[in-house]
XYZ file of C-alpha atoms in Angstrom:
746
model
C 21.050 10.915 21.703
C 17.502 10.578 20.360
C 15.994 7.145 20.084
C 16.585 5.663 16.654
C 19.221 3.864 14.652
C 22.555 5.592 14.976
C 26.124 4.802 14.070
C 29.097 7.005 13.326
C 30.009 7.636 9.698
C 33.610 6.602 10.355
C 32.599 3.841 12.813
C 35.186 5.067 15.292
C 33.008 4.492 18.313
C 30.274 2.137 19.410
C 26.765 3.535 19.042
C 23.752 2.071 20.799
C 20.129 2.125 19.759
C 18.526 3.263 23.014
C 15.344 1.305 22.409
C 17.343 -1.916 22.739
C 17.236 -2.971 19.099
C 20.703 -2.531 17.645
C 24.280 -1.949 18.650
C 27.037 -1.162 16.156
C 30.664 -1.656 17.109
C 33.867 -0.551 15.419
C 34.008 -1.661 11.768
C 37.577 -2.962 12.119
C 36.728 -5.316 14.944
C 36.302 -9.011 14.250
C 32.632 -8.743 15.188
C 31.645 -5.426 13.605
C 27.984 -5.664 14.461
C 26.325 -7.050 17.552
C 22.581 -6.921 17.209
C 20.588 -6.943 20.411
C 17.311 -8.237 19.098
C 15.443 -8.346 22.372
C 12.000 -7.245 21.303
C 11.817 -9.006 17.980
C 12.586 -12.599 18.816
C 11.510 -13.060 22.418
C 9.451 -16.153 22.965
C 9.678 -19.588 21.432
C 7.311 -22.102 20.000
C 4.294 -21.466 17.833
C 1.843 -18.823 19.007
C -1.713 -20.007 18.524
C -4.622 -17.632 18.164
C -7.784 -18.140 20.140
C -9.642 -21.125 18.600
C -6.693 -21.529 16.217
C -7.856 -18.770 13.880
C -5.242 -16.573 12.227
C -7.918 -13.917 11.699
C -7.867 -13.380 15.483
C -4.282 -12.131 15.137
C -5.313 -9.381 12.697
C -5.960 -5.877 14.011
C -7.766 -3.798 11.340
C -7.214 -0.695 13.489
C -3.441 -0.937 12.973
C -2.568 2.075 10.820
C -5.664 4.133 11.631
C -3.905 6.393 14.160
C -1.886 9.526 13.388
C 1.586 10.453 14.617
C 1.531 13.581 16.764
C 4.619 13.562 19.011
C 7.969 15.098 18.127
C 9.762 11.923 19.219
C 7.915 9.994 16.508
C 7.878 12.709 13.851
C 11.434 14.041 14.277
C 10.119 17.572 13.862
C 7.996 20.020 15.822
C 4.418 20.354 14.615
C 3.570 23.965 13.801
C 0.743 23.539 11.321
C -2.869 22.840 12.134
C -3.003 20.133 9.472
C -2.192 16.713 10.848
C 0.616 14.624 9.447
C -0.524 11.764 7.277
C -1.060 8.428 8.932
C -1.162 5.079 7.202
C -4.588 6.190 5.886
C -6.213 2.787 6.240
C -9.758 1.815 7.155
C -10.956 -0.574 9.885
C -14.214 -1.683 8.250
C -15.442 -4.914 6.685
C -14.198 -6.258 3.359
C -13.181 -9.525 1.744
C -9.995 -9.780 -0.365
C -9.861 -7.490 -3.424
C -13.584 -6.784 -3.262
C -15.828 -4.157 -4.797
C -17.201 -3.276 -1.349
C -15.267 -1.913 1.603
C -17.826 -1.095 4.322
C -16.270 1.230 6.876
C -17.028 4.096 9.276
C -16.444 7.708 8.227
C -15.156 10.070 10.909
C -13.925 12.714 8.427
C -14.611 13.362 4.767
C -11.717 14.220 2.445
C -9.204 12.850 4.904
C -7.451 9.719 3.736
C -9.549 6.600 4.266
C -12.191 8.643 6.093
C -11.375 7.209 9.522
C -8.923 8.643 12.037
C -8.552 6.846 15.339
C -8.329 10.091 17.287
C -11.734 11.278 16.044
C -14.818 11.037 18.237
C -17.834 11.073 15.891
C -19.084 8.939 12.993
C -20.869 10.468 9.993
C -21.841 7.217 8.367
C -20.724 3.899 6.942
C -19.396 4.171 3.387
C -19.060 1.336 0.898
C -15.854 1.901 -1.114
C -12.379 2.615 0.189
C -8.789 2.525 -0.957
C -7.038 4.169 1.936
C -6.509 7.401 0.025
C -8.291 10.705 -0.585
C -11.052 9.294 -2.779
C -14.107 6.996 -2.891
C -16.302 6.595 0.275
C -19.422 6.025 -1.821
C -22.902 6.101 -0.260
C -22.384 6.951 3.435
C -25.318 5.648 5.518
C -26.033 6.173 9.230
C -28.841 4.727 11.371
C -30.562 7.470 13.395
C -33.622 8.095 15.557
C -35.808 11.110 16.187
C -35.595 14.398 14.328
C -32.744 14.640 11.811
C -30.603 17.769 11.677
C -28.987 17.888 8.247
C -26.081 20.056 9.404
C -25.449 18.047 12.552
C -26.343 14.381 12.517
C -23.015 12.621 13.332
C -22.901 10.411 16.388
C -20.230 10.274 19.097
C -18.698 6.871 19.735
C -16.129 5.306 22.037
C -13.328 2.918 21.179
C -14.355 0.974 24.281
C -17.490 -0.012 22.400
C -15.970 -0.633 18.987
C -14.384 -3.724 17.461
C -13.045 -4.838 14.101
C -12.014 -8.165 12.624
C -11.412 -9.239 9.032
C -14.833 -9.040 7.387
C -16.610 -7.546 10.422
C -16.959 -4.182 12.184
C -19.102 -3.112 15.152
C -19.642 0.177 16.973
C -22.203 1.653 19.378
C -23.596 5.004 18.220
C -24.052 6.902 21.464
C -26.262 9.675 20.119
C -28.908 7.281 18.830
C -28.452 4.269 21.082
C -27.831 2.021 18.084
C -25.465 -0.934 17.976
C -24.226 -1.064 14.377
C -22.699 -4.230 12.903
C -21.288 -4.545 9.404
C -20.108 -7.420 7.210
C -19.745 -7.868 3.461
C -19.201 -10.040 0.396
C -17.396 -9.259 -2.857
C -20.106 -6.932 -4.165
C -22.568 -6.563 -1.286
C -22.853 -4.958 2.142
C -24.796 -6.270 5.119
C -25.823 -3.768 7.825
C -27.405 -4.913 11.103
C -28.633 -2.155 13.425
C -29.997 -2.920 16.888
C -32.138 0.008 18.061
C -33.496 0.597 21.548
C -36.961 -0.840 22.066
C -39.570 1.642 20.873
C -37.249 4.005 18.992
C -38.221 4.957 15.469
C -35.845 3.457 12.932
C -34.435 5.880 10.384
C -31.489 5.917 7.998
C -29.559 9.002 6.876
C -28.249 8.654 3.330
C -25.767 11.478 2.709
C -26.211 11.357 -1.059
C -24.399 14.610 -1.867
C -21.166 13.733 -0.117
C -18.258 11.319 -0.373
C -14.512 11.873 -0.852
C -14.999 12.983 -4.463
C -17.183 15.541 -6.166
C -20.771 14.291 -6.348
C -22.394 15.756 -9.469
C -25.442 13.537 -9.578
C -27.270 11.077 -7.385
C -30.613 9.326 -7.143
C -32.524 7.570 -4.384
C -35.927 5.992 -4.891
C -38.222 3.414 -3.383
C -38.542 0.141 -5.326
C -41.244 -1.645 -3.304
C -42.364 -2.078 0.280
C -39.019 -3.466 1.421
C -36.431 -2.116 -1.025
C -34.875 1.064 -2.393
C -32.258 1.804 -5.018
C -30.263 4.566 -6.664
C -26.785 5.714 -7.589
C -24.106 8.164 -6.504
C -21.287 9.736 -8.517
C -17.742 10.117 -7.249
C -14.822 8.444 -9.048
C -17.256 6.355 -11.011
C -20.998 6.056 -10.692
C -21.931 3.353 -8.222
C -25.414 1.842 -8.348
C -27.104 0.109 -5.445
C -30.146 -2.012 -4.654
C -31.064 -2.402 -0.969
C -33.482 -4.791 0.723
C -34.715 -4.317 4.294
C -36.360 -6.755 6.697
C -38.662 -3.899 7.766
C -41.102 -2.139 5.470
C -40.239 1.341 4.252
C -42.665 4.082 5.195
C -41.067 6.865 3.198
C -38.012 8.610 1.752
C -37.603 12.334 2.358
C -35.090 15.138 1.980
C -34.020 17.204 4.986
C -32.508 20.611 4.254
C -30.209 22.392 6.675
C -28.472 25.771 6.416
C -25.311 24.310 4.888
C -26.160 20.765 3.922
C -28.995 18.423 2.995
C -29.437 14.698 3.517
C -31.911 12.035 2.484
C -33.785 10.065 5.161
C -35.298 6.600 4.790
C -37.963 5.682 7.379
C -38.945 2.162 8.396
C -42.049 0.793 10.069
C -41.677 -0.420 13.634
C -43.168 -3.657 14.876
C -43.346 -5.448 18.189
C -40.608 -7.968 17.431
C -37.713 -5.748 18.446
C -35.556 -7.484 15.844
C -32.571 -5.538 14.495
C -33.000 -3.569 11.274
C -31.104 -5.441 8.575
C -30.094 -3.983 5.215
C -28.675 -6.114 2.437
C -27.247 -3.899 -0.311
C -25.914 -4.988 -3.689
C -23.577 -2.683 -5.612
C -22.550 -2.330 -9.239
C -20.657 0.125 -11.418
C -22.928 -0.680 -14.389
C -26.619 -0.517 -13.384
C -29.229 -0.842 -10.649
C -30.375 -4.064 -12.290
C -26.906 -5.580 -11.992
C -26.681 -4.371 -8.398
C -29.877 -6.352 -7.763
C -28.385 -9.416 -9.494
C -25.236 -9.144 -7.373
C -27.428 -8.959 -4.270
C -29.444 -12.006 -5.255
C -26.358 -14.040 -6.114
C -24.212 -13.248 -3.075
C -26.273 -12.326 -0.049
C -30.067 -12.222 -0.348
C -30.759 -15.716 1.014
C -28.131 -15.561 3.791
C -28.313 -14.303 7.359
C -25.796 -12.015 9.045
C -24.001 -14.787 10.896
C -23.460 -16.778 7.698
C -22.101 -13.821 5.738
C -19.761 -12.860 8.563
C -18.552 -16.446 8.887
C -17.898 -16.716 5.145
C -15.935 -13.445 5.185
C -13.853 -14.696 8.107
C -13.202 -17.984 6.303
C -12.120 -16.184 3.113
C -9.508 -14.323 5.130
C -8.515 -17.423 7.088
C -7.774 -19.286 3.862
C -5.682 -16.406 2.522
C -3.749 -15.776 5.744
C -3.103 -19.503 6.107
C -0.980 -19.502 2.956
C 1.900 -18.215 5.098
C 2.389 -19.636 8.588
C 5.037 -18.329 10.934
C 6.285 -20.090 14.039
C 8.008 -18.652 17.080
C 8.971 -15.076 17.611
C 7.026 -12.706 19.811
C 3.254 -12.427 19.907
C 3.617 -8.754 19.024
C 5.456 -9.568 15.811
C 3.012 -12.283 14.844
C 0.140 -9.841 15.272
C 1.887 -7.185 13.189
C 2.744 -9.793 10.562
C -0.805 -11.056 10.036
C -2.221 -7.544 10.213
C 0.156 -6.520 7.424
C -0.628 -9.643 5.392
C -4.333 -8.805 5.699
C -3.767 -5.193 4.670
C -1.849 -6.284 1.565
C -4.957 -7.835 -0.035
C -7.563 -5.059 -0.027
C -6.572 -3.344 -3.294
C -6.891 -3.433 -6.350
C -10.685 -3.525 -6.088
C -13.180 -5.502 -8.135
C -15.316 -3.507 -10.582
C -17.195 -6.197 -12.569
C -20.529 -7.780 -11.705
C -21.422 -11.380 -10.981
C -22.410 -11.800 -14.651
C -19.061 -10.352 -15.835
C -20.372 -6.942 -16.928
C -18.252 -3.853 -16.304
C -18.057 -0.264 -17.462
C -14.920 0.087 -19.563
C -12.605 3.043 -20.114
C -14.798 4.271 -22.990
C -17.884 4.335 -20.762
C -19.475 1.300 -22.416
C -20.913 -1.670 -20.550
C -19.032 -4.716 -21.832
C -18.255 -8.261 -20.785
C -14.699 -9.473 -21.321
C -15.081 -12.852 -19.667
C -12.808 -11.917 -16.756
C -13.040 -10.032 -13.499
C -12.387 -6.347 -14.062
C -10.324 -4.512 -11.433
C -9.217 -0.979 -10.667
C -5.697 0.101 -11.542
C -3.099 -0.868 -8.960
C -1.363 1.920 -7.089
C 1.614 1.519 -9.409
C 3.994 4.129 -8.009
C 3.723 2.532 -4.608
C 3.026 -1.161 -4.766
C 4.993 -2.316 -7.813
C 7.912 -2.676 -5.400
C 6.492 -5.624 -3.469
C 2.703 -5.833 -2.962
C 1.832 -6.814 -6.518
C 4.393 -9.635 -6.414
C 2.980 -10.845 -3.089
C -0.493 -10.697 -4.628
C 0.663 -12.967 -7.454
C 2.334 -15.408 -5.072
C -0.961 -15.948 -3.244
C -3.732 -14.916 -5.676
C -2.395 -15.448 -9.237
C -5.876 -15.389 -10.768
C -6.424 -11.923 -9.395
C -3.123 -10.815 -10.939
C -4.075 -12.317 -14.293
C -7.369 -10.416 -14.259
C -5.713 -7.195 -13.082
C -3.307 -7.374 -16.037
C -6.227 -8.118 -18.380
C -7.988 -5.087 -16.886
C -5.133 -2.649 -17.349
C -4.536 -3.969 -20.865
C -8.200 -3.473 -21.726
C -8.081 0.001 -20.212
C -4.898 0.930 -22.062
C -6.171 -0.207 -25.451
C -9.264 1.963 -25.026
C -7.455 5.029 -23.639
C -4.935 6.213 -26.198
C -2.945 3.020 -26.581
C -0.806 3.463 -23.449
C -0.609 1.161 -20.473
C -2.181 3.039 -17.516
C 0.161 4.981 -15.279
C -0.538 5.969 -11.701
C 0.081 9.403 -10.150
C 3.764 9.877 -10.934
C 4.845 6.364 -11.815
C 4.807 4.148 -14.895
C 5.532 0.783 -13.345
C 3.079 -1.609 -14.950
C 6.149 -2.863 -16.812
C 7.696 -4.295 -13.649
C 4.356 -5.814 -12.660
C 3.748 -7.499 -16.011
C 7.329 -8.724 -16.462
C 7.676 -9.913 -12.876
C 4.356 -11.754 -12.991
C 5.041 -13.543 -16.293
C 8.554 -14.536 -15.270
C 7.112 -16.010 -12.058
C 4.879 -18.306 -14.082
C 1.629 -16.307 -14.131
C 0.634 -16.777 -17.759
C -3.156 -16.391 -17.959
C -3.055 -13.127 -19.915
C -1.961 -11.993 -23.383
C 1.663 -10.904 -22.980
C 1.892 -9.630 -26.553
C -1.048 -7.239 -26.060
C 0.403 -5.961 -22.808
C 3.836 -5.548 -24.397
C 2.498 -3.414 -27.252
C 1.157 -0.932 -24.704
C 4.285 -0.998 -22.532
C 6.557 -0.481 -25.540
C 4.458 2.504 -26.574
C 4.823 3.896 -23.049
C 8.592 3.610 -23.368
C 9.097 4.877 -26.914
C 6.184 7.044 -28.119
C 5.549 10.439 -26.491
C 1.901 11.339 -26.197
C -1.009 12.134 -23.956
C -1.692 9.259 -21.625
C 1.879 7.985 -21.669
C 4.989 9.016 -19.769
C 5.336 12.694 -18.994
C 8.289 14.461 -20.675
C 9.171 11.324 -22.602
C 10.314 13.408 -25.585
C 13.078 14.938 -23.430
C 14.009 11.598 -21.991
C 14.348 9.994 -25.415
C 16.264 12.929 -26.868
C 18.752 13.484 -24.028
C 18.621 10.427 -21.839
C 17.368 12.550 -18.952
C 14.643 15.096 -18.167
C 15.570 18.715 -17.551
C 14.492 20.675 -14.477
C 14.115 24.422 -14.128
C 16.999 26.218 -12.432
C 15.336 28.204 -9.694
C 15.848 29.200 -6.087
C 14.148 28.566 -2.759
C 11.472 26.178 -3.997
C 8.716 25.549 -1.417
C 7.992 21.912 -0.767
C 4.580 21.703 -2.412
C 5.389 23.570 -5.624
C 4.777 21.496 -8.753
C 7.693 20.922 -11.128
C 8.735 17.930 -13.240
C 10.261 15.716 -10.549
C 12.838 15.289 -13.296
C 15.431 13.285 -11.386
C 12.911 10.786 -10.057
C 11.300 10.375 -13.472
C 14.649 9.782 -15.137
C 15.584 7.147 -12.575
C 12.253 5.384 -12.688
C 11.912 5.459 -16.466
C 15.300 3.762 -16.604
C 13.968 0.928 -14.478
C 10.741 0.693 -16.481
C 12.829 0.447 -19.642
C 14.718 -2.458 -18.127
C 11.495 -4.225 -17.152
C 10.047 -3.734 -20.630
C 13.320 -4.999 -22.120
C 12.836 -8.271 -20.232
C 9.534 -8.744 -22.058
C 11.094 -7.760 -25.385
C 13.672 -10.505 -24.879
C 10.960 -13.039 -24.041
C 9.096 -12.167 -27.236
C 12.186 -12.139 -29.456
C 12.086 -8.397 -30.174
C 15.869 -8.014 -30.321
C 15.898 -4.495 -31.735
C 13.779 -3.012 -28.979
C 15.508 -5.141 -26.374
C 18.830 -3.502 -27.259
C 17.254 -0.032 -27.335
C 15.533 -0.452 -23.979
C 18.609 -1.893 -22.309
C 20.547 1.125 -23.518
C 17.890 3.388 -22.010
C 18.000 1.416 -18.751
C 21.411 2.974 -18.103
C 20.016 6.520 -18.216
C 19.957 6.693 -14.420
C 23.672 7.490 -14.662
C 22.921 10.736 -16.505
C 21.594 12.445 -13.374
C 24.401 11.364 -11.076
C 26.639 14.166 -9.825
C 30.040 12.703 -8.837
C 31.041 15.930 -7.090
C 28.340 15.422 -4.451
C 27.660 11.696 -4.686
C 23.930 12.319 -5.251
C 21.473 12.159 -8.097
C 20.867 15.798 -8.954
C 18.683 17.805 -11.317
C 20.064 19.092 -14.601
C 18.907 22.128 -16.568
C 18.396 22.427 -20.334
C 22.065 23.168 -20.986
C 23.128 20.010 -19.192
C 24.696 21.573 -16.113
C 23.410 20.630 -12.688
C 20.933 22.904 -10.896
C 22.789 25.602 -9.026
C 20.969 25.551 -5.699
C 21.449 22.108 -4.211
C 20.727 21.046 -0.642
C 20.515 17.273 -0.254
C 18.594 17.656 3.022
C 15.736 19.769 1.707
C 12.639 17.771 0.666
C 10.587 18.504 -2.434
C 7.182 17.381 -3.623
C 8.082 17.646 -7.305
C 11.276 19.668 -7.761
C 14.020 17.303 -8.898
C 12.615 14.539 -6.672
C 9.111 13.235 -6.068
C 8.216 13.456 -2.368
C 11.807 13.122 -1.263
C 15.145 14.813 -0.851
C 18.446 13.823 -2.434
C 19.313 11.501 0.447
C 16.078 9.562 0.043
C 16.716 9.240 -3.698
C 20.173 7.704 -3.328
C 21.135 4.487 -5.115
C 17.888 3.920 -7.013
C 18.524 1.518 -9.897
C 17.200 -1.838 -8.676
C 18.155 -3.471 -11.970
C 21.817 -2.450 -11.680
C 23.069 -2.138 -8.088
C 26.597 -3.068 -9.147
C 26.487 -0.240 -11.680
C 25.432 2.165 -8.952
C 28.398 1.091 -6.836
C 30.711 1.865 -9.760
C 29.518 5.471 -9.773
C 31.502 5.943 -6.549
C 35.268 5.709 -5.986
C 35.022 2.438 -4.065
C 32.701 0.102 -2.203
C 33.935 1.711 0.995
C 32.752 5.078 -0.271
C 29.290 3.621 -0.868
C 29.283 2.088 2.599
C 30.172 5.423 4.174
C 27.497 7.167 2.110
C 24.967 4.645 3.361
C 26.168 5.136 6.920
C 25.577 8.853 6.506
C 22.109 8.292 5.065
C 21.058 6.475 8.231
C 22.838 8.797 10.691
C 22.663 12.333 9.300
C 19.689 13.659 11.261
C 16.511 14.918 9.647
C 16.778 18.696 9.654
C 13.355 19.285 11.190
C 11.407 20.013 8.005
C 7.691 19.636 8.700
C 6.167 17.787 5.763
C 2.856 15.962 6.210
C 3.733 13.006 3.987
C 7.307 12.448 5.180
C 7.502 10.704 8.552
C 9.323 7.786 10.104
C 13.010 8.715 9.908
C 16.250 6.867 10.573
C 18.684 9.655 9.900
C 17.504 10.932 6.517
C 16.061 7.576 5.503
C 12.275 7.943 5.466
C 10.245 4.798 5.906
C 7.000 6.764 5.850
C 7.145 7.234 2.078
C 8.051 4.756 -0.624
C 10.918 6.313 -2.650
C 13.689 5.011 -0.378
C 12.308 1.603 0.570
C 15.041 -0.286 -1.284
C 17.919 1.674 0.244
C 18.859 -0.576 3.186
C 19.652 -3.443 0.798
C 22.459 -1.511 -0.896
C 24.662 -2.650 1.980
C 24.527 -6.141 0.443
C 26.376 -4.923 -2.635
C 29.301 -3.536 -0.653
C 29.726 -6.649 1.490
C 27.861 -5.419 4.566
C 24.717 -7.532 4.797
C 24.995 -7.229 8.573
C 24.408 -3.481 8.421
C 21.447 -3.953 6.096
C 19.862 -6.378 8.542
C 20.446 -3.987 11.399
C 18.421 -1.338 9.584
C 15.709 -3.777 8.523
C 15.292 -5.059 12.066
C 15.095 -1.556 13.450
C 12.385 -0.630 10.919
C 10.301 -3.719 11.647
C 10.678 -3.282 15.381
C 9.832 0.401 15.615
C 7.827 1.614 12.632
C 4.748 -0.622 12.462
C 2.948 0.006 15.754
C 3.942 3.546 16.622
C 2.263 6.283 18.666
C 0.610 6.357 22.057
C -1.968 3.708 21.104
C 0.578 1.624 19.128
C -1.776 1.892 16.133
C 0.222 4.137 13.787
C 2.531 3.208 10.936
C 5.507 5.360 9.978
C 3.554 6.764 7.040
C 1.036 5.942 4.326
C 0.364 2.287 3.643
C -0.362 3.230 0.009
C -2.696 0.395 -0.956
C -0.634 -2.198 0.911
C 2.931 -1.387 -0.131
C 4.202 -0.657 3.355
C 2.403 -3.709 4.717
C 3.851 -5.963 2.023
C 7.326 -4.581 2.773
C 6.946 -5.913 6.313
C 5.538 -9.272 5.189
C 8.447 -9.988 2.857
C 11.164 -8.896 5.257
C 9.555 -10.734 8.161
C 9.770 -14.045 6.273
C 13.315 -13.343 5.031
C 12.789 -12.449 1.363
C 12.530 -9.196 -0.554
C 11.676 -8.235 -4.131
C 14.644 -5.924 -4.650
C 13.987 -5.820 -8.401
C 10.364 -6.929 -8.753
C 10.668 -7.326 -12.530
C 13.218 -10.094 -11.968
C 11.916 -13.473 -10.789
C 14.139 -13.671 -7.735
C 14.182 -12.661 -4.085
C 16.907 -11.138 -1.973
C 17.409 -13.304 1.117
C 17.295 -11.532 4.470
C 17.155 -12.863 8.022
C 13.564 -13.774 8.936
C 11.958 -12.541 12.132
C 10.657 -15.998 12.909
C 12.564 -19.253 13.441
C 10.410 -21.046 10.901
C 8.084 -19.971 8.076
C 6.039 -22.149 5.728
C 4.558 -20.774 2.499
C 2.012 -22.788 0.505
C 2.586 -22.231 -3.201
C 0.025 -22.090 -5.978
C 1.328 -25.378 -7.388
C 0.300 -27.149 -4.182
C 3.817 -27.421 -2.798
C 5.082 -25.725 0.335
C 8.472 -24.144 0.747
C 9.820 -23.402 4.179
C 12.315 -20.943 5.591
C 14.329 -21.781 8.656
C 16.585 -19.426 10.566
C 19.448 -21.165 12.351
C 21.811 -19.341 14.642
C 21.582 -16.585 17.210
C 22.816 -13.611 15.227
C 21.704 -11.499 12.278
C 24.843 -11.810 10.141
C 24.226 -14.346 7.370
C 27.053 -16.879 7.135
C 25.446 -19.273 4.651
C 22.293 -19.835 2.637
C 21.120 -23.216 1.385
C 18.036 -24.423 -0.447
C 17.029 -28.050 -0.527
C 20.332 -28.871 1.143
C 22.427 -27.194 -1.553
C 24.380 -23.950 -1.112
C 22.930 -20.827 -2.704
C 25.524 -18.645 -4.383
C 25.146 -14.958 -3.682
C 22.191 -13.340 -1.980
C 19.322 -14.119 -4.340
C 16.959 -17.084 -4.549
C 15.273 -17.583 -7.920
C 11.527 -18.051 -8.132
C 12.032 -21.233 -10.159
C 13.902 -22.772 -7.225
C 11.349 -21.515 -4.751
C 8.576 -23.221 -6.746
C 10.227 -26.616 -6.098
C 8.873 -26.414 -2.557
C 12.038 -27.116 -0.585
C 13.591 -25.731 2.582
C 15.537 -22.475 2.619
C 17.985 -22.385 5.510
C 19.452 -19.052 6.580
C 22.429 -19.640 8.878
C 23.596 -16.685 10.970
C 26.096 -15.724 13.600
C 26.689 -12.630 15.717
């Protein structure tokens, strides 16, 4: 038996997880599940970081490695292309900043940094952890510059990263490079060998996007400025502690780079560059520089970045458990607060969706990664940084009003509705709900460019039709009609919650009716959601094991699309003959083996459940609704124990972090709560990894979570000494700042 979660569909025999995490026994026994939780809860007491700092528990390299081995991938690699990793960056940033200052080991490859790489091309200044950005890559060099070959080898033995700080030794040039940052500024400190000429390669024609235009010019003896295109035009203003002696262009056979030269002196002091950035103008980049960093030294800026992270991480304190799990926890909490990214200047200016420089009196942010992080990360963001959430919602509202009258969507998803509703219902009120609602209602009811794709079909039929075709390759583009139908149903529900708040009874009734449309793509003959063609019949070729990028399902197969309707889990159960039938279907989901399909963005399997991509992340919780919380916890524990420090270096996640969604999934489950339906102001209670958790709320109170008992089967839940009925804790109760006690047995 391969390592992984495994239990028989009929539960006729015991089945052991070989890694030591879980053990299922016969379902008819009095103790149907015995969970051997050896790795997760070893150790007692409160682990303390060196000098008491939580930032010392964070590993920014976690997620930078790629999965290569068949045992991790569950398929044999045959393609030259690597599978996708978490696609995160190890460089310096402060929470939700404009600047992410990080090394580039590959262009057009995720976040630009892969742990297995051996050379660095430069240090870029914007990053999401996706295939974009990486503005203004800079690299300190010495000697003659070769435009086609200037990257430097480096070793992980001489590299380190901490929240707000990154360091690496560039072997080719003998330069020790240190990086730190503020909200809108970068601070580079380069220690050259005594006597070496100090030069800087600015690769102005390259980042992870198409660079149409760029500029680089000298401002005065100690400063230079310019801009670079690539998913927005970013302007910069840089000040050096050494005088500039010239800026030149070096042309190679395939590539050209700009080179900035600096005068040497006898001091031997490191070359320091302080760079302000702006998405509006060079002048505002200079103002950002003057306001945030110009008068400060490197040590001060690094210390302030560390303190910003320490304050954020300290909002949630966990006690007990293993050191490994505490390190994963705080690394995931850190990773959850890097996106969305700031786009307004210190004076409030920003470039709006119409291309105009305006000032709305709030901080302007990028769009969230809605298809991914609406599930959990955006709720976590609001629980810790409500002002950021308020400004993000103001930003997307501003953007929507100036771009066709639709609330922005992201990639495939239209989930701003869940974000807005869930935030307001959790007490975040510093935005205009009526303005946001007008856009969301238009998304749900008015077909048009900029809104939901194929909305006309959805409104007419209650589902979106798919083409009936055969042998579809994974990457072929179709409608992803099943996934869209399911997700639009949930968005309609979330928008209906706002309609009810605002007294729009007519649209509330309409949207609630539409929220049941998920049922229209359920095929009772197979027990799966399944594509339907124009005539209404189901697609003829149906293999629930075969994954698709956009045929019927988005980045998933039928197994990974099971049970999605977070607003109506009881309704999903009723689609099946009985709760037992749902339980058996779930058992099969987690035990039917992956059929060996090699797909770069699907990794991290338990049976056909895929933790490496977001579509199925709510599936384990369906066990709650058929009376088997114990099985749900078994799966959750196995995921947390095995899928967050994978690979030979223990630095890989099961799949893409997607702007913090996978990290936030871990954070919530580790403390014993989950946002099963993020639009609803409540949390599903799970068994925490740690004996005790304390969470400081925005109202100044602190609620705590205590796990009592030795098992993982929940026998009772109480809050403030009173029993909690069912599995959910409301946000209004949580805000009282009392103690949640989760009592368990084996």
